[in-house]
Protein backbone atom coordinates (compact mmCIF):
# COMPACT_ATOMS: atom_id res chain seq x y z
CA UNK A 1 -0.03 0.03 0.02
CA UNK A 2 2.88 2.35 0.80
CA UNK A 3 4.26 1.85 -2.67
CA UNK A 4 0.95 2.93 -4.21
CA UNK A 5 0.83 5.91 -1.83
CA UNK A 6 4.35 6.89 -2.89
CA UNK A 7 3.27 6.93 -6.52
CA UNK A 8 0.15 8.83 -5.68
CA UNK A 9 1.84 11.59 -3.68
CA UNK A 10 4.39 12.05 -6.38
CA UNK A 11 1.72 12.11 -9.11
CA UNK A 12 -0.70 14.42 -7.24
CA UNK A 13 2.01 17.04 -6.70
CA UNK A 14 3.12 16.70 -10.31
CA UNK A 15 -0.42 17.44 -11.56
CA UNK A 16 -0.44 20.77 -9.63
CA UNK A 17 3.11 21.58 -10.68
CA UNK A 18 2.48 20.63 -14.34
CA UNK A 19 -0.76 22.69 -14.36
CA UNK A 20 0.95 25.73 -12.93
CA UNK A 21 3.91 25.41 -15.32
CA UNK A 22 1.60 24.93 -18.26
CA UNK A 23 -0.50 28.02 -17.48
CA UNK A 24 2.53 30.15 -16.82
CA UNK A 25 4.11 29.03 -20.08
CA UNK A 26 0.91 29.79 -22.03
CA UNK A 27 0.74 33.28 -20.53
CA UNK A 28 4.37 33.91 -21.62
CA UNK A 29 3.43 32.68 -25.08
CA UNK A 30 0.69 35.28 -25.37
CA UNK A 31 -0.28 37.94 -22.91
CA UNK A 32 -3.81 37.47 -21.59
CA UNK A 33 -3.83 33.96 -23.08
CA UNK A 34 -7.01 32.83 -21.32
CA UNK A 35 -8.89 36.06 -21.98
CA UNK A 36 -8.91 35.25 -25.75
CA UNK A 37 -8.26 31.51 -25.80
CA UNK A 38 -9.68 29.64 -28.82
CA UNK A 39 -11.74 26.45 -28.93
CA UNK A 40 -8.74 24.48 -30.24
CA UNK A 41 -6.41 25.82 -27.53
CA UNK A 42 -8.87 25.03 -24.72
CA UNK A 43 -9.45 21.58 -26.20
CA UNK A 44 -5.73 20.86 -25.96
CA UNK A 45 -5.66 21.43 -22.19
CA UNK A 46 -6.52 18.19 -20.34
CA UNK A 47 -9.54 18.60 -18.10
CA UNK A 48 -7.56 17.33 -15.09
CA UNK A 49 -5.21 20.34 -15.50
CA UNK A 50 -7.91 22.83 -16.48
CA UNK A 51 -9.52 22.32 -13.03
CA UNK A 52 -6.40 23.90 -11.52
CA UNK A 53 -6.75 27.13 -13.55
CA UNK A 54 -6.83 30.07 -11.11
CA UNK A 55 -10.37 31.26 -10.39
CA UNK A 56 -9.85 34.69 -11.87
CA UNK A 57 -8.71 33.11 -15.17
CA UNK A 58 -11.70 30.73 -15.18
CA UNK A 59 -14.03 33.72 -14.82
CA UNK A 60 -12.31 35.49 -17.69
CA UNK A 61 -12.69 32.70 -20.29
CA UNK A 62 -14.47 34.11 -23.40
CA UNK A 63 -18.02 33.13 -24.25
CA UNK A 64 -16.79 31.79 -27.56
CA UNK A 65 -15.29 28.72 -25.87
CA UNK A 66 -18.43 27.83 -23.91
CA UNK A 67 -19.21 24.73 -26.00
CA UNK A 68 -15.74 23.24 -25.33
CA UNK A 69 -15.76 24.33 -21.67
CA UNK A 70 -19.17 22.72 -21.07
CA UNK A 71 -18.02 19.49 -22.72
CA UNK A 72 -14.99 19.38 -20.47
CA UNK A 73 -16.98 20.14 -17.33
CA UNK A 74 -19.46 17.35 -18.11
CA UNK A 75 -16.60 14.86 -17.96
CA UNK A 76 -14.69 16.55 -15.10
CA UNK A 77 -13.90 14.76 -11.84
CA UNK A 78 -13.67 17.40 -9.15
CA UNK A 79 -12.38 15.10 -6.45
CA UNK A 80 -8.82 16.43 -6.92
CA UNK A 81 -9.97 19.96 -5.85
CA UNK A 82 -10.22 20.85 -2.14
CA UNK A 83 -13.86 21.23 -1.09
CA UNK A 84 -13.15 24.90 -0.17
CA UNK A 85 -11.30 25.63 -3.42
CA UNK A 86 -12.43 28.88 -4.93
CA UNK A 87 -12.28 27.15 -8.28
CA UNK A 88 -15.34 25.06 -7.46
CA UNK A 89 -17.90 27.86 -7.31
CA UNK A 90 -16.11 29.76 -10.10
CA UNK A 91 -16.28 26.77 -12.43
CA UNK A 92 -19.93 26.38 -11.58
CA UNK A 93 -20.79 30.02 -12.15
CA UNK A 94 -18.85 30.03 -15.40
CA UNK A 95 -20.83 27.01 -16.61
CA UNK A 96 -24.14 28.68 -15.64
CA UNK A 97 -23.09 31.78 -17.54
CA UNK A 98 -22.38 29.60 -20.55
CA UNK A 99 -25.97 28.32 -20.40
CA UNK A 100 -26.89 31.98 -20.98
CA UNK A 101 -30.29 31.90 -19.27
CA UNK A 102 -31.83 32.95 -15.96
CA UNK A 103 -31.97 30.11 -13.47
CA UNK A 104 -35.79 30.16 -13.49
CA UNK A 105 -35.75 29.55 -17.27
CA UNK A 106 -33.39 26.57 -17.25
CA UNK A 107 -34.60 23.16 -18.38
CA UNK A 108 -33.78 19.86 -16.69
CA UNK A 109 -31.58 18.93 -19.60
CA UNK A 110 -29.58 22.17 -19.26
CA UNK A 111 -29.08 21.71 -15.54
CA UNK A 112 -27.99 18.09 -16.02
CA UNK A 113 -25.45 19.28 -18.63
CA UNK A 114 -23.44 20.70 -15.75
CA UNK A 115 -22.17 17.22 -14.89
CA UNK A 116 -20.61 17.06 -11.44
CA UNK A 117 -20.81 20.83 -11.25
CA UNK A 118 -24.47 20.25 -10.44
CA UNK A 119 -23.27 19.04 -7.05
CA UNK A 120 -21.78 22.45 -6.45
CA UNK A 121 -24.97 24.43 -6.99
CA UNK A 122 -25.87 26.60 -3.98
CA UNK A 123 -29.37 25.92 -2.55
CA UNK A 124 -30.11 29.62 -3.15
CA UNK A 125 -29.51 29.00 -6.82
CA UNK A 126 -31.58 25.79 -6.90
CA UNK A 127 -34.48 27.52 -5.22
CA UNK A 128 -34.85 29.70 -8.35
CA UNK A 129 -35.46 26.69 -10.58
CA UNK A 130 -38.91 25.82 -11.91
CA UNK A 131 -40.60 23.18 -9.71
CA UNK A 132 -40.23 20.31 -12.19
CA UNK A 133 -36.63 21.22 -12.88
CA UNK A 134 -35.89 21.47 -9.17
CA UNK A 135 -37.27 18.01 -8.68
CA UNK A 136 -35.09 16.41 -11.33
CA UNK A 137 -32.09 18.41 -10.03
CA UNK A 138 -32.61 17.18 -6.48
CA UNK A 139 -32.95 13.61 -7.83
CA UNK A 140 -29.63 13.96 -9.58
CA UNK A 141 -28.13 15.61 -6.52
CA UNK A 142 -28.78 12.45 -4.52
CA UNK A 143 -26.15 10.64 -6.61
CA UNK A 144 -23.42 13.26 -5.79
CA UNK A 145 -20.32 11.89 -4.04
CA UNK A 146 -19.25 15.32 -2.88
CA UNK A 147 -21.49 18.17 -1.75
CA UNK A 148 -19.74 21.16 -0.18
CA UNK A 149 -20.36 21.04 3.60
CA UNK A 150 -21.17 24.79 3.53
CA UNK A 151 -24.30 23.91 1.54
CA UNK A 152 -25.58 21.09 3.80
CA UNK A 153 -27.75 23.04 6.18
CA UNK A 154 -29.44 25.23 3.52
CA UNK A 155 -29.85 22.24 1.17
CA UNK A 156 -31.61 20.25 3.86
CA UNK A 157 -33.90 23.19 4.49
CA UNK A 158 -34.67 23.30 0.73
CA UNK A 159 -35.54 19.56 0.93
CA UNK A 160 -37.92 20.26 3.81
CA UNK A 161 -39.55 23.14 1.95
CA UNK A 162 -39.92 21.07 -1.21
CA UNK A 163 -40.78 17.58 0.02
CA UNK A 164 -41.97 18.20 3.61
CA UNK A 165 -40.74 16.80 6.91
CA UNK A 166 -38.66 13.67 6.24
CA UNK A 167 -40.76 11.76 8.77
CA UNK A 168 -43.64 12.14 6.39
CA UNK A 169 -41.73 10.94 3.34
CA UNK A 170 -42.88 7.81 1.57
CA UNK A 171 -40.69 4.78 1.02
CA UNK A 172 -40.23 5.79 -2.58
CA UNK A 173 -39.05 9.32 -1.61
CA UNK A 174 -36.47 7.92 0.85
CA UNK A 175 -35.26 5.47 -1.78
CA UNK A 176 -34.72 8.29 -4.31
CA UNK A 177 -33.42 11.01 -1.97
CA UNK A 178 -31.95 8.79 0.81
CA UNK A 179 -28.32 9.99 0.59
CA UNK A 180 -29.46 13.64 1.03
CA UNK A 181 -31.37 12.64 4.18
CA UNK A 182 -27.90 11.95 5.72
CA UNK A 183 -27.03 15.60 5.59
CA UNK A 184 -28.91 16.04 8.88
CA UNK A 185 -28.18 13.62 11.66
CA UNK A 186 -31.12 14.80 13.81
CA UNK A 187 -33.57 14.25 11.00
CA UNK A 188 -32.34 10.65 10.58
CA UNK A 189 -32.57 9.96 14.30
CA UNK A 190 -36.07 11.40 14.60
CA UNK A 191 -37.68 9.53 11.71
CA UNK A 192 -40.99 8.12 12.90
CA UNK A 193 -41.57 4.37 12.88
CA UNK A 194 -43.19 2.89 9.81
CA UNK A 195 -43.45 -0.74 8.92
CA UNK A 196 -41.23 -0.37 5.89
CA UNK A 197 -38.66 2.04 7.39
CA UNK A 198 -36.12 -0.51 8.60
CA UNK A 199 -35.95 -2.37 5.27
CA UNK A 200 -35.73 0.95 3.34
CA UNK A 201 -32.91 2.31 5.47
CA UNK A 202 -31.11 -1.03 5.36
CA UNK A 203 -31.28 -0.90 1.55
CA UNK A 204 -29.92 2.66 1.70
CA UNK A 205 -26.98 1.53 3.88
CA UNK A 206 -26.22 -1.36 1.53
CA UNK A 207 -26.31 0.95 -1.54
CA UNK A 208 -23.62 3.28 -0.23
CA UNK A 209 -20.03 2.66 -1.29
CA UNK A 210 -17.45 1.47 1.21
CA UNK A 211 -15.46 4.24 2.86
CA UNK A 212 -12.09 5.01 1.29
CA UNK A 213 -9.02 3.60 3.04
CA UNK A 214 -7.25 5.56 4.25
CA UNK A 215 -9.85 8.21 4.97
CA UNK A 216 -9.19 11.29 2.84
CA UNK A 217 -8.29 14.63 4.42
CA UNK A 218 -11.10 16.89 5.44
CA UNK A 219 -10.66 19.04 2.31
CA UNK A 220 -11.33 15.94 0.20
CA UNK A 221 -13.90 14.09 2.24
CA UNK A 222 -16.87 12.46 0.50
CA UNK A 223 -19.81 13.38 2.72
CA UNK A 224 -21.31 12.84 6.18
CA UNK A 225 -20.54 9.70 8.11
CA UNK A 226 -23.25 7.16 8.74
CA UNK A 227 -23.27 6.95 12.54
CA UNK A 228 -26.79 8.42 12.75
CA UNK A 229 -28.04 5.92 10.19
CA UNK A 230 -26.40 3.09 12.10
CA UNK A 231 -28.03 4.31 15.30
CA UNK A 232 -31.42 4.51 13.61
CA UNK A 233 -31.17 0.96 12.27
CA UNK A 234 -30.19 -0.17 15.79
CA UNK A 235 -33.18 1.67 17.21
CA UNK A 236 -35.55 0.09 14.68
CA UNK A 237 -34.18 -3.38 15.41
CA UNK A 238 -34.59 -3.02 19.17
CA UNK A 239 -37.90 -1.06 19.45
CA UNK A 240 -41.38 -2.17 20.15
CA UNK A 241 -43.03 0.85 18.54
CA UNK A 242 -45.11 -1.20 16.15
CA UNK A 243 -47.34 -2.27 18.99
CA UNK A 244 -47.58 1.22 20.54
CA UNK A 245 -49.66 4.30 19.62
CA UNK A 246 -47.71 6.57 17.28
CA UNK A 247 -48.03 9.48 19.68
CA UNK A 248 -46.13 7.67 22.36
CA UNK A 249 -42.36 7.69 22.49
CA UNK A 250 -40.69 4.49 21.23
CA UNK A 251 -39.72 2.08 23.94
CA UNK A 252 -36.64 -0.13 23.77
CA UNK A 253 -37.13 -3.82 24.06
CA UNK A 254 -37.04 -5.14 27.66
CA UNK A 255 -33.49 -6.36 28.25
CA UNK A 256 -32.43 -9.89 29.17
CA UNK A 257 -33.38 -13.05 27.41
CA UNK A 258 -36.06 -11.29 25.30
CA UNK A 259 -33.75 -8.50 24.18
CA UNK A 260 -30.07 -9.42 23.86
CA UNK A 261 -30.49 -12.64 21.90
CA UNK A 262 -27.75 -14.16 19.83
CA UNK A 263 -29.66 -13.70 16.61
CA UNK A 264 -30.22 -9.99 17.35
CA UNK A 265 -26.61 -9.37 18.31
CA UNK A 266 -25.47 -11.06 15.08
CA UNK A 267 -27.91 -9.03 13.05
CA UNK A 268 -26.75 -5.78 14.59
CA UNK A 269 -22.99 -6.43 14.05
CA UNK A 270 -21.13 -3.13 14.55
CA UNK A 271 -24.33 -1.44 15.81
CA UNK A 272 -24.01 -3.36 19.07
CA UNK A 273 -21.93 -0.40 20.15
CA UNK A 274 -25.23 1.43 20.88
CA UNK A 275 -26.26 -0.85 23.76
CA UNK A 276 -26.00 0.94 27.06
CA UNK A 277 -23.84 -0.61 29.80
CA UNK A 278 -27.03 -1.31 31.77
CA UNK A 279 -28.50 -3.22 28.81
CA UNK A 280 -25.30 -5.20 28.24
CA UNK A 281 -25.32 -6.17 31.88
CA UNK A 282 -28.56 -8.16 31.31
CA UNK A 283 -26.85 -10.52 28.89
CA UNK A 284 -26.45 -14.07 30.22
CA UNK A 285 -23.35 -16.23 29.99
CA UNK A 286 -24.70 -18.49 27.30
CA UNK A 287 -25.44 -15.47 25.03
CA UNK A 288 -21.97 -13.96 25.30
CA UNK A 289 -20.33 -17.33 24.80
CA UNK A 290 -22.21 -17.84 21.56
CA UNK A 291 -22.06 -14.23 20.33
CA UNK A 292 -18.62 -13.24 21.59
CA UNK A 293 -16.98 -13.18 18.16
CA UNK A 294 -19.66 -10.77 16.94
CA UNK A 295 -19.20 -8.53 19.98
CA UNK A 296 -15.41 -8.71 19.64
CA UNK A 297 -15.50 -7.19 16.14
CA UNK A 298 -16.93 -3.87 17.44
CA UNK A 299 -14.10 -1.35 17.46
CA UNK A 300 -15.44 1.62 19.37
CA UNK A 301 -16.87 0.58 22.70
CA UNK A 302 -16.88 3.11 25.54
CA UNK A 303 -14.87 2.42 28.66
CA UNK A 304 -18.08 1.83 30.57
CA UNK A 305 -19.29 -0.74 28.06
CA UNK A 306 -15.98 -2.58 28.23
CA UNK A 307 -16.10 -2.85 32.02
CA UNK A 308 -19.43 -4.65 31.70
CA UNK A 309 -18.29 -6.89 28.83
CA UNK A 310 -15.16 -7.83 30.79
CA UNK A 311 -17.33 -8.95 33.69
CA UNK A 312 -19.54 -10.99 31.33
CA UNK A 313 -16.47 -12.65 29.74
CA UNK A 314 -15.18 -13.72 33.18
CA UNK A 315 -18.62 -14.98 34.11
CA UNK A 316 -18.68 -17.11 30.96
CA UNK A 317 -15.10 -18.36 30.89
CA UNK A 318 -13.61 -17.85 34.29
CA UNK A 319 -10.64 -15.73 35.45
CA UNK A 320 -8.28 -14.08 32.98
CA UNK A 321 -5.43 -16.39 33.99
CA UNK A 322 -7.40 -19.37 32.64
CA UNK A 323 -8.16 -18.03 29.18
CA UNK A 324 -6.49 -19.63 26.22
CA UNK A 325 -5.35 -17.87 23.04
CA UNK A 326 -8.38 -18.99 21.00
CA UNK A 327 -10.73 -17.37 23.51
CA UNK A 328 -8.72 -14.15 23.38
CA UNK A 329 -9.03 -14.13 19.58
CA UNK A 330 -12.79 -14.50 19.90
CA UNK A 331 -12.98 -11.75 22.49
CA UNK A 332 -11.25 -9.43 20.03
CA UNK A 333 -11.81 -5.77 21.05
CA UNK A 334 -13.68 -6.85 24.21
CA UNK A 335 -10.15 -7.59 25.51
CA UNK A 336 -9.67 -3.84 25.87
CA UNK A 337 -11.87 -4.20 29.03
CA UNK A 338 -9.15 -6.04 30.97
CA UNK A 339 -7.10 -3.90 33.34
CA UNK A 340 -3.45 -3.19 33.14
CA UNK A 341 -2.72 -6.03 35.57
CA UNK A 342 -4.72 -8.56 33.63
CA UNK A 343 -3.54 -7.67 30.09
CA UNK A 344 0.06 -8.97 30.46
CA UNK A 345 -1.31 -12.28 31.74
CA UNK A 346 -3.40 -12.90 28.63
CA UNK A 347 -1.91 -15.63 26.40
CA UNK A 348 -0.49 -13.34 23.68
CA UNK A 349 2.13 -15.49 21.88
CA UNK A 350 0.99 -15.48 18.29
CA UNK A 351 1.41 -12.67 15.78
CA UNK A 352 -2.00 -13.64 14.37
CA UNK A 353 -3.50 -12.73 17.70
CA UNK A 354 -1.75 -9.34 17.78
CA UNK A 355 -2.82 -8.67 14.21
CA UNK A 356 -6.44 -9.29 15.13
CA UNK A 357 -6.25 -7.10 18.29
CA UNK A 358 -4.45 -4.31 16.43
CA UNK A 359 -7.77 -3.28 14.86
CA UNK A 360 -8.99 -2.12 18.29
CA UNK A 361 -8.49 1.28 19.86
CA UNK A 362 -5.94 0.59 22.51
CA UNK A 363 -4.67 3.29 24.90
CA UNK A 364 -0.91 3.77 25.28
CA UNK A 365 -0.77 2.10 28.76
CA UNK A 366 -2.69 -0.90 27.34
CA UNK A 367 -0.32 -1.17 24.38
CA UNK A 368 2.61 -1.28 26.86
CA UNK A 369 0.88 -3.96 28.92
CA UNK A 370 0.16 -6.12 25.85
CA UNK A 371 3.74 -5.73 24.66
CA UNK A 372 5.10 -6.85 28.03
CA UNK A 373 2.94 -9.93 28.01
CA UNK A 374 3.91 -10.79 24.41
CA UNK A 375 7.66 -10.40 24.80
CA UNK A 376 7.69 -12.49 28.00
CA UNK A 377 5.83 -15.39 26.31
CA UNK A 378 7.91 -15.63 23.13
CA UNK A 379 11.15 -15.90 25.16
CA UNK A 380 13.09 -13.55 22.87
CA UNK A 381 15.00 -10.41 23.53
CA UNK A 382 14.08 -7.29 21.58
CA UNK A 383 17.31 -7.55 19.57
CA UNK A 384 16.27 -11.08 18.48
CA UNK A 385 13.01 -9.96 16.93
CA UNK A 386 13.02 -10.32 13.13
CA UNK A 387 11.30 -8.16 10.53
CA UNK A 388 8.23 -10.42 10.53
CA UNK A 389 7.76 -9.91 14.27
CA UNK A 390 8.25 -6.18 14.03
CA UNK A 391 5.60 -5.98 11.30
CA UNK A 392 3.30 -8.28 13.34
CA UNK A 393 3.47 -6.15 16.42
CA UNK A 394 1.62 -3.43 14.55
CA UNK A 395 0.46 -0.70 16.98
CA UNK A 396 1.91 -2.64 19.91
CA UNK A 397 5.38 -1.60 18.87
CA UNK A 398 4.43 1.65 20.56
CA UNK A 399 4.82 -0.19 23.83
CA UNK A 400 8.63 -0.39 23.60
CA UNK A 401 10.55 1.85 25.96
CA UNK A 402 13.71 3.89 25.31
CA UNK A 403 16.17 1.05 25.98
CA UNK A 404 14.21 -1.41 23.89
CA UNK A 405 13.91 0.74 20.77
CA UNK A 406 17.68 1.19 20.83
CA UNK A 407 18.09 -2.57 20.82
CA UNK A 408 15.98 -3.21 17.70
CA UNK A 409 17.94 -5.26 15.20
CA UNK A 410 19.30 -3.08 12.44
CA UNK A 411 18.55 -5.44 9.53
CA UNK A 412 15.10 -6.24 10.87
CA UNK A 413 14.22 -2.56 11.39
CA UNK A 414 15.48 -1.68 7.91
CA UNK A 415 13.30 -4.37 6.30
CA UNK A 416 10.20 -3.66 8.46
CA UNK A 417 10.38 0.15 8.54
CA UNK A 418 7.57 0.78 6.01
CA UNK A 419 5.08 -1.19 8.12
CA UNK A 420 6.37 0.32 11.37
CA UNK A 421 5.93 3.70 9.81
CA UNK A 422 2.21 3.12 9.31
CA UNK A 423 1.64 2.96 13.06
CA UNK A 424 0.67 6.13 14.99
CA UNK A 425 2.47 6.20 18.35
CA UNK A 426 2.61 8.93 20.94
CA UNK A 427 5.23 11.58 20.13
CA UNK A 428 7.68 10.29 22.75
CA UNK A 429 7.75 6.83 21.18
CA UNK A 430 7.80 8.26 17.64
CA UNK A 431 10.90 10.24 18.60
CA UNK A 432 12.54 6.98 19.89
CA UNK A 433 11.74 5.29 16.55
CA UNK A 434 13.16 8.28 14.71
CA UNK A 435 16.38 7.94 16.72
CA UNK A 436 16.54 4.31 15.59
CA UNK A 437 15.91 5.41 11.99
CA UNK A 438 18.81 7.91 12.19
CA UNK A 439 21.13 5.17 13.58
CA UNK A 440 20.12 2.87 10.62
CA UNK A 441 19.70 5.34 7.72
CA UNK A 442 21.94 8.30 8.69
CA UNK A 443 21.12 11.91 9.39
CA UNK A 444 17.76 13.28 8.05
CA UNK A 445 19.35 15.89 5.82
CA UNK A 446 20.61 13.04 3.68
CA UNK A 447 17.37 11.17 3.35
CA UNK A 448 15.97 10.79 -0.14
CA UNK A 449 12.36 11.29 -1.17
CA UNK A 450 11.88 7.48 -1.18
CA UNK A 451 13.35 7.17 2.34
CA UNK A 452 11.10 9.98 3.61
CA UNK A 453 8.08 8.23 2.24
CA UNK A 454 9.06 4.82 3.57
CA UNK A 455 9.47 6.13 7.12
CA UNK A 456 5.77 7.21 7.15
CA UNK A 457 4.62 8.44 10.60
CA UNK A 458 8.08 8.13 12.06
CA UNK A 459 8.89 11.43 10.25
CA UNK A 460 6.70 13.21 12.82
CA UNK A 461 9.44 12.49 15.37
CA UNK A 462 12.02 14.78 13.71
CA UNK A 463 13.27 17.53 16.00
CA UNK A 464 12.94 21.28 15.65
CA UNK A 465 16.30 21.41 13.93
CA UNK A 466 15.96 18.28 11.84
CA UNK A 467 12.77 19.24 10.02
CA UNK A 468 14.24 22.40 8.44
CA UNK A 469 17.27 20.35 7.32
CA UNK A 470 15.16 18.34 4.85
CA UNK A 471 15.26 19.24 1.17
CA UNK A 472 12.01 20.97 0.02
CA UNK A 473 11.65 18.19 -2.63
CA UNK A 474 11.14 15.65 0.20
CA UNK A 475 8.03 17.24 1.65
CA UNK A 476 5.57 16.07 -0.95
CA UNK A 477 6.69 12.53 -0.09
CA UNK A 478 5.72 12.73 3.61
CA UNK A 479 2.96 10.31 4.43
CA UNK A 480 -0.30 12.32 4.75
CA UNK A 481 -1.00 10.64 8.05
CA UNK A 482 2.26 11.90 9.51
CA UNK A 483 1.43 15.59 8.94
CA UNK A 484 -1.11 16.08 11.76
CA UNK A 485 1.24 14.29 14.14
CA UNK A 486 3.97 16.91 13.71
CA UNK A 487 4.07 19.26 16.77
CA UNK A 488 2.89 22.71 15.73
CA UNK A 489 6.15 24.48 16.71
CA UNK A 490 8.12 22.10 14.51
CA UNK A 491 5.84 22.73 11.54
CA UNK A 492 6.23 26.42 12.14
CA UNK A 493 10.07 26.00 11.81
CA UNK A 494 9.66 25.16 8.08
CA UNK A 495 10.42 27.69 5.39
CA UNK A 496 7.79 28.86 2.94
CA UNK A 497 9.46 26.85 0.20
CA UNK A 498 9.21 23.73 2.34
CA UNK A 499 5.56 24.31 3.20
CA UNK A 500 4.70 25.01 -0.44
CA UNK A 501 6.41 21.75 -1.41
CA UNK A 502 4.07 19.72 0.88
CA UNK A 503 1.70 19.18 -2.01
CA UNK A 504 -2.15 19.21 -1.92
CA UNK A 505 -2.85 16.16 0.14
CA UNK A 506 -0.26 16.85 2.88
CA UNK A 507 -1.31 20.52 3.04
CA UNK A 508 -4.92 19.45 3.50
CA UNK A 509 -3.90 17.41 6.55
CA UNK A 510 -2.58 20.37 8.56
CA UNK A 511 -4.61 20.81 11.77
CA UNK A 512 -6.08 24.00 13.15
CA UNK A 513 -3.54 24.01 15.94
CA UNK A 514 -0.67 23.75 13.43
CA UNK A 515 -2.21 26.39 11.16
CA UNK A 516 -2.64 28.86 14.05
CA UNK A 517 1.08 29.10 14.81
CA UNK A 518 2.11 29.72 11.16
CA UNK A 519 3.03 33.19 10.02
CA UNK A 520 1.03 34.95 7.27
CA UNK A 521 3.69 34.08 4.62
CA UNK A 522 3.71 30.43 5.78
CA UNK A 523 -0.12 30.22 5.63
CA UNK A 524 0.02 31.59 2.15
CA UNK A 525 2.62 28.99 1.17
CA UNK A 526 0.41 26.27 2.57
CA UNK A 527 -2.41 27.54 0.46
CA UNK A 528 -0.19 27.47 -2.58
CA UNK A 529 0.64 23.82 -1.77
CA UNK A 530 -2.92 22.89 -2.61
CA UNK A 531 -2.33 24.15 -6.13
CA UNK A 532 -5.49 26.30 -6.21
CA UNK A 533 -6.77 29.20 -4.16
CA UNK A 534 -9.02 28.03 -1.35
CA UNK A 535 -10.73 29.16 1.82
CA UNK A 536 -9.60 26.96 4.69
CA UNK A 537 -12.30 25.05 6.63
CA UNK A 538 -12.55 26.59 10.05
CA UNK A 539 -12.99 24.50 13.21
CA UNK A 540 -13.69 21.46 11.06
CA UNK A 541 -10.45 19.51 11.06
CA UNK A 542 -9.84 16.60 13.44
CA UNK A 543 -6.80 16.85 15.68
CA UNK A 544 -4.39 13.94 15.60
CA UNK A 545 -4.85 10.82 17.70
CA UNK A 546 -2.47 8.10 18.56
CA UNK A 547 -5.26 5.52 18.68
CA UNK A 548 -6.44 3.86 15.45
CA UNK A 549 -9.55 5.61 14.08
CA UNK A 550 -12.87 3.92 14.22
CA UNK A 551 -13.63 3.47 10.52
CA UNK A 552 -17.33 4.17 10.50
CA UNK A 553 -18.88 3.86 7.04
CA UNK A 554 -19.05 7.15 5.13
CA UNK A 555 -20.86 8.38 2.09
CA UNK A 556 -18.20 8.24 -0.50
CA UNK A 557 -17.17 7.64 -4.05
CA UNK A 558 -13.90 6.17 -5.21
CA UNK A 559 -11.14 7.04 -2.78
CA UNK A 560 -8.93 9.91 -3.67
CA UNK A 561 -6.05 7.51 -4.03
CA UNK A 562 -8.11 5.48 -6.47
CA UNK A 563 -9.42 8.43 -8.36
CA UNK A 564 -6.12 10.15 -8.91
CA UNK A 565 -4.09 6.97 -8.80
CA UNK A 566 -5.26 6.11 -12.29
CA UNK A 567 -3.33 9.21 -13.29
CA UNK A 568 -0.10 7.40 -12.65
CA UNK A 569 -0.62 5.96 -16.08
CA UNK A 570 -0.88 9.49 -17.43
CA UNK A 571 2.32 10.65 -15.81
CA UNK A 572 4.54 10.48 -18.87
CA UNK A 573 1.68 12.11 -20.84
CA UNK A 574 1.67 15.14 -18.60
CA UNK A 575 5.28 15.94 -19.31
CA UNK A 576 4.88 15.15 -23.04
CA UNK A 577 1.93 17.57 -23.13
CA UNK A 578 3.87 20.27 -21.29
CA UNK A 579 6.70 20.08 -23.72
CA UNK A 580 4.36 20.04 -26.70
CA UNK A 581 2.29 23.03 -25.75
CA UNK A 582 5.20 25.14 -24.58
């Protein structure tokens, strides 16, 4: 996977660089090139590059090229542009201008000719459409993979004004507009019970694409997550509302043998996370013994739920000291409920067991406890661990202390470093792994782009003096997941040329805390790294975590890696085109 990421990061940055070089060269060729560009000249610019044309130049394109421009926009994939890119609304408005008619006069065919730019229409613009055109537009909008978050609230209000309260929608309306319903979590949660609702919402869930892996940065996300939909399906599966008057609040099934049955737990799958600790406490030993594997696959239990599940596991199988490794495998993420004294005594001796448990959201003290138990059972010193074992440790390698990281075998570390670099450890441990990387690969200022990419998240452990020593060309090869892990003061030590060299995907990963300590020139350089002018999303960027994320399903299209990754094939073409045009 890292090899593909390496190609993607290189390619993504090259697209921006190639587009900027192409546009600059064309402007040198003829002053005001885009003000009087011809059909033939516009046709020669690949759509992928045209999307990176500065907003002011998009707005200045002459009306004479509208036919070619509209053709290109109909086939355009906007997923390479940040959601807050100023090019998105400018491209949309330019296309609307090309249609040459007032919004109220547009036909359905004309609106659909916008292609994916239809997804960029502001609700205030859509509200001007004729009723029948608005209906077809909204139907098409339900298929959009990206809708700018700034439009969500107003768009949902438009849906309410046009189709009424979602609780009054028919099954057919939910089937056709379902993805748009997910723009408002509270509306999903408050849907009133109907006999067909569970089946309809289940079909909606099944129709949505799998979330991209890894999750794209906030600027490239594909829509709201589905946690509200998951909760609603859980509620519908565990409610008795069909036998109650509609005016009364839904009641949850009485807990115990009638509620937490094996069949229900297996049906719910990941939605078992919504049981309260009190409800879980009603589960009998026979139920947890049979359904333990299903419960163990849930990644995001609360600490309170885990306390109850631990007690239930002990009731079913006896004290922790008597568990075997097969039982630990079945317990899966329920094992997180064991305390720091119990964890080292669990029979962790297989890399397969650690691999299974690495999916769970372990705390740093828990990682250290699991590591202690594992290393004691395999009867090896740290220096005797081979590359296979270092890879198999996964996130539990974060449990190593200062002395142990220094003892890692040089050859094993060299061979396993790409996998080790995918793990997100606390900064103190990342700095220790960086020290080992320096001992194995030399000082950072000598690291190549390939080395920087292979080290992944370990790069976040570079010191205040080591980061500025890197060549600017290396920064686009940082792993995107490493960027939010860099302490803000260390990111602020970078020059404008280094920040600009981050490339679009790394720049989009910068957190609010990191952004806040940058100077004005550095912030401008970070904006330039995205390749297009954009307005940074405020208060909408997740801060880094050293625990694995809970990968809840999300409304999404092809992942950004997949979408742009196909461009690797086009890489030689980009340079051929640049040389030909210039």
